[in-house]
Amino acid sequence: MSLADKPLSPQRRRFLQDSARAAGGCVVAGTVLAYLARDARALPAEALRPPGALPEKEFLSACIRCGLCVRDCPYDTLKLAELGSDGVATGTPFFTARDIPCEMCDDIPCVAACPTGALDPGLDNIDDAEMGVAVLVDQENCLNFLGLRCDVCYRVCPVIDEAITLETAHNTRSGHHALFIPTVHADRCTGCGMCEKSCVLPEAAIKVLPTRLARGSSAEHYRRGWEEKAAKGAPVVEGIIDLPDRLPGPGTDNLVTPGGFAPGYDLPGAGQ
Amino acid sequence: MSARTHMPIGQEAVDSKGWVGAHRYLLMRRASQVFFLALFLLGPWFGIWIVEGTLAGSLTLGVLPLTDPFILLQSFVAGHWPEMTALIGGLIVLVTYALIGGRVYCSWVCPINPVTDAANWVHRKLDLPKGWQPKRGTRLWILAAILLVSGLSGVIAWELINPITMLHRGLVFGMGFVWAMIASIFVFDVVVSRHGWCGHLCPVGAFYGLIGSKSLLRVSATNRAACDDCMDCYAVCPENQVISPALKGKPGTTPLILSPDCTNCGRCIDVCAVDVFNFTHRFDDHVVQPSDPVAAPEPRAARPI
C-alpha cells in the first residue's frame, strides 16, 4: 500500500507542524543562548577568581552564583559580577586586585562557604592557591628598575622571599650602584594581588594576570643540560671530548686573532 | 449572564465577602513574597543574618542549605557533580515543592511574580488584546533546549539570562543593568503577550511544574455545583486552562485541579462569590452535592448555542 493511499490524519499533521515550529524556535533560542555561554567564558584579565576556583570552563559548570563566598569574605574582597557592568559572567564571584586584594585567610572561608565545589574544597593551604600570577609588566616605570629602593611589592608579599625576591643587578646608568629587581617566582605566587594593590605608582607596574596570560610553557621535550648533568652527577653524553677553550688574550690558541681579541669585535651590550 | 460577565472581575465576591475576604490569598501571597525577600535582605541591609545567599543557593541560620534544583540539574548536565552541601540543599527544595506543589514557588516566592502580576493588572486596565499566545507547552521546549545547551557548552546556561535569580541577586547584591531586563519582561507582559513570561515561556516555572506534578496540595472545585458561570476565576487565573477539567467536569470526574501548571495561588478561591474552590489534598475528590432539590442545569454542553 503506497503512502498516497493512506488517509492522513489531520491531528498527526498538526502535531508534526507544532513540533517542528517549537523545535525550530528552540534552535534559534538555543543558538543565542549558546553564544552567550561562549561569551561568558571570556573573563577580563583584571578579574581574578577566588582561591580554589576551578579552571574557568569548569567553574561555569559548577558555580550556581549564590554569593555565599562573597558573604563569608571578611575583607569584602569578593564581589558578584553585575549584569552589563563588570564584564564577568553575571553573578559569578571575582575580585580586582588593585581595588581590594585577597588577604589569604588561613581558614579560606570563601572555599568553606561554597556549596557546590566550584571553589575546590581540596584547597587546604592558602599558599597553594593559584588565583593568578604577578608579573612586573612595566620595567620602564618600576622604581626599583630605575635604581631606587621602593621594594613595596616585595615587602607586602604574603609569601615574601619566596613568591617575590629582590635579585641584584649592576646599575649601568650610575656605574657603581646595584639594582634590586623584584622577581616573581610563579610556582610560589598565589595571585593574591597585594603587590599590585600596593604599587606606589598611579598605575601599578606589577599586575596580577590570569595564569594563561602570565605564563609561557616549556616544550615537553626540552631538557636543561645543566639540570640533567646535576641529576646524573656526570655529563649526560658519555665520552665527550673536552676541547681547549678559546679564550681571548695572549698565549691562547685563538687562531683568528693570535695574541688577543679583535678590537673591532663588539659583544652585544658591551658597547660604550 | 452577560451582565455579570461585564461586571468588574471579582465584584460579586467583594460584595459578598468584603474586600479583604475577596483578596485573602492575594494578600497572603504578597506577604509571603515580601517575607521571603525580606529574609534575604535583612542581612545586607540591617546586618541581621538569618539567610545568606540568593534563591540560587542559600544558607539559613548557618545550618540549613537550600539550592535551586533546576540550577543543579543544569550543573549535572554541564558535567559538574556538586558537593554534598548543594545536593542536600537541592533535595530539600525538591521534596518540599514535590509535596506542596512545584509552582507554589512561582506564585508565593518568585520575585518576578509581582512584576508580571503588575504587568497583567496594567494589561487589564488598558483592556488590551491578549496578543501573542504561544502554546503552554512552549516552556517545556525551552526547558529542553536549555538542558541541551548546558550539556553542549558546559555552562549552566539558564543562569546567563535567568531574570528570577538576576533580580533577586540584584536586590541582595547589586543591580547592574538587571532593571532593564525586568522592565522588558514587564513591557512584554503588558503589550506583547498576556501572561506571556510566567504563563508561556519561563522554563523555571516549567521545571517546578514538573517536579510538583504529583503534589499533595491542590485546589479543588469541590462546590462546583454552585458555579453560576460568572467566569471570574477564568479571568484572574494566570493558567486558566487548568480550571475547566475540574470545574466543568462531567459528574463522576474529579473536581481536583490536577494540572502541573496550576500555581496554587488561590486567586480562584478569592474571586468566587459562591465559594466553589478550596485548598485540599490530592486524594480528597469529594464533590458537594447541591442541596437544592432542583437539579443544577447541565453545564455548557446542555445549553443551546
mmCIF file of C-alpha atoms in Angstrom, chain A residues 72-161:
data_model
loop_
_atom_site.group_PDB
_atom_site.id
_atom_site.type_symbol
_atom_site.label_atom_id
_atom_site.label_comp_id
_atom_site.label_asym_id
_atom_site.label_seq_id
_atom_site.Cartn_x
_atom_site.Cartn_y
_atom_site.Cartn_z
ATOM 1 C CA ASP A 72 31.916 34.940 54.046
ATOM 2 C CA CYS A 73 34.811 37.020 52.726
ATOM 3 C CA PRO A 74 35.885 39.044 55.793
ATOM 4 C CA TYR A 75 37.658 41.741 53.775
ATOM 5 C CA ASP A 76 34.918 42.443 51.192
ATOM 6 C CA THR A 77 37.409 41.400 48.542
ATOM 7 C CA LEU A 78 34.981 39.286 46.556
ATOM 8 C CA LYS A 79 32.139 40.757 44.532
ATOM 9 C CA LEU A 80 29.423 39.228 42.390
ATOM 10 C CA ALA A 81 29.588 40.429 38.812
ATOM 11 C CA GLU A 82 26.728 42.731 37.903
ATOM 12 C CA LEU A 83 24.934 42.447 34.607
ATOM 13 C CA GLY A 84 26.426 44.607 31.913
ATOM 14 C CA SER A 85 28.890 46.494 34.114
ATOM 15 C CA ASP A 86 31.701 44.160 35.148
ATOM 16 C CA GLY A 87 32.339 42.124 32.010
ATOM 17 C CA VAL A 88 32.447 38.949 34.090
ATOM 18 C CA ALA A 89 29.764 36.224 33.732
ATOM 19 C CA THR A 90 26.832 37.749 35.628
ATOM 20 C CA GLY A 91 26.549 36.782 39.262
ATOM 21 C CA THR A 92 29.858 34.934 39.478
ATOM 22 C CA PRO A 93 32.379 35.925 42.173
ATOM 23 C CA PHE A 94 35.592 37.775 41.320
ATOM 24 C CA PHE A 95 37.930 40.368 42.711
ATOM 25 C CA THR A 96 40.043 43.160 41.307
ATOM 26 C CA ALA A 97 43.486 43.165 42.894
ATOM 27 C CA ARG A 98 44.032 46.903 42.542
ATOM 28 C CA ASP A 99 40.758 47.582 44.415
ATOM 29 C CA ILE A 100 40.816 45.026 47.227
ATOM 30 C CA PRO A 101 43.332 42.182 47.051
ATOM 31 C CA CYS A 102 42.872 38.763 48.621
ATOM 32 C CA GLU A 103 44.176 38.727 52.202
ATOM 33 C CA MET A 104 44.826 34.990 52.034
ATOM 34 C CA CYS A 105 42.932 33.931 55.180
ATOM 35 C CA ASP A 106 44.376 30.765 56.730
ATOM 36 C CA ASP A 107 40.951 29.153 57.057
ATOM 37 C CA ILE A 108 39.907 30.128 53.474
ATOM 38 C CA PRO A 109 36.278 30.986 54.401
ATOM 39 C CA CYS A 110 35.194 31.504 50.788
ATOM 40 C CA VAL A 111 36.114 27.936 49.873
ATOM 41 C CA ALA A 112 34.408 26.631 53.012
ATOM 42 C CA ALA A 113 31.234 28.559 52.076
ATOM 43 C CA CYS A 114 30.969 27.206 48.532
ATOM 44 C CA PRO A 115 28.157 24.624 48.441
ATOM 45 C CA THR A 116 28.925 23.183 45.013
ATOM 46 C CA GLY A 117 32.690 22.764 44.856
ATOM 47 C CA ALA A 118 33.153 25.499 42.261
ATOM 48 C CA LEU A 119 35.792 26.599 44.759
ATOM 49 C CA ASP A 120 37.702 23.362 45.227
ATOM 50 C CA PRO A 121 37.374 22.135 48.833
ATOM 51 C CA GLY A 122 40.635 20.252 48.265
ATOM 52 C CA LEU A 123 42.476 23.547 48.728
ATOM 53 C CA ASP A 124 43.502 23.365 52.395
ATOM 54 C CA ASN A 125 46.570 25.593 52.350
ATOM 55 C CA ILE A 126 46.062 29.104 51.052
ATOM 56 C CA ASP A 127 49.719 29.219 49.962
ATOM 57 C CA ASP A 128 48.780 26.673 47.290
ATOM 58 C CA ALA A 129 46.143 28.967 45.777
ATOM 59 C CA GLU A 130 46.553 29.837 42.111
ATOM 60 C CA MET A 131 44.362 32.874 41.560
ATOM 61 C CA GLY A 132 46.791 34.304 39.037
ATOM 62 C CA VAL A 133 50.460 35.214 38.707
ATOM 63 C CA ALA A 134 52.030 38.590 39.427
ATOM 64 C CA VAL A 135 54.023 39.998 36.532
ATOM 65 C CA LEU A 136 56.223 43.075 36.666
ATOM 66 C CA VAL A 137 54.726 44.443 33.489
ATOM 67 C CA ASP A 138 56.359 47.868 33.288
ATOM 68 C CA GLN A 139 60.119 47.761 33.750
ATOM 69 C CA GLU A 140 60.434 51.316 32.459
ATOM 70 C CA ASN A 141 58.431 52.859 35.285
ATOM 71 C CA CYS A 142 59.086 50.442 38.152
ATOM 72 C CA LEU A 143 61.091 52.472 40.692
ATOM 73 C CA ASN A 144 63.348 49.550 41.556
ATOM 74 C CA PHE A 145 64.229 49.136 37.901
ATOM 75 C CA LEU A 146 65.178 52.814 37.879
ATOM 76 C CA GLY A 147 67.649 52.104 40.660
ATOM 77 C CA LEU A 148 65.571 53.322 43.592
ATOM 78 C CA ARG A 149 64.748 51.261 46.642
ATOM 79 C CA CYS A 150 60.958 51.232 46.574
ATOM 80 C CA ASP A 151 60.632 47.495 47.348
ATOM 81 C CA VAL A 152 56.969 47.892 48.343
ATOM 82 C CA CYS A 153 55.691 44.961 46.288
ATOM 83 C CA TYR A 154 58.365 42.786 47.820
ATOM 84 C CA ARG A 155 57.654 43.954 51.378
ATOM 85 C CA VAL A 156 53.888 43.410 51.204
ATOM 86 C CA CYS A 157 54.064 39.988 49.591
ATOM 87 C CA PRO A 158 52.492 37.451 51.999
ATOM 88 C CA VAL A 159 54.959 34.883 50.661
ATOM 89 C CA ILE A 160 57.923 37.290 50.838
ATOM 90 C CA ASP A 161 61.294 35.933 49.702
#
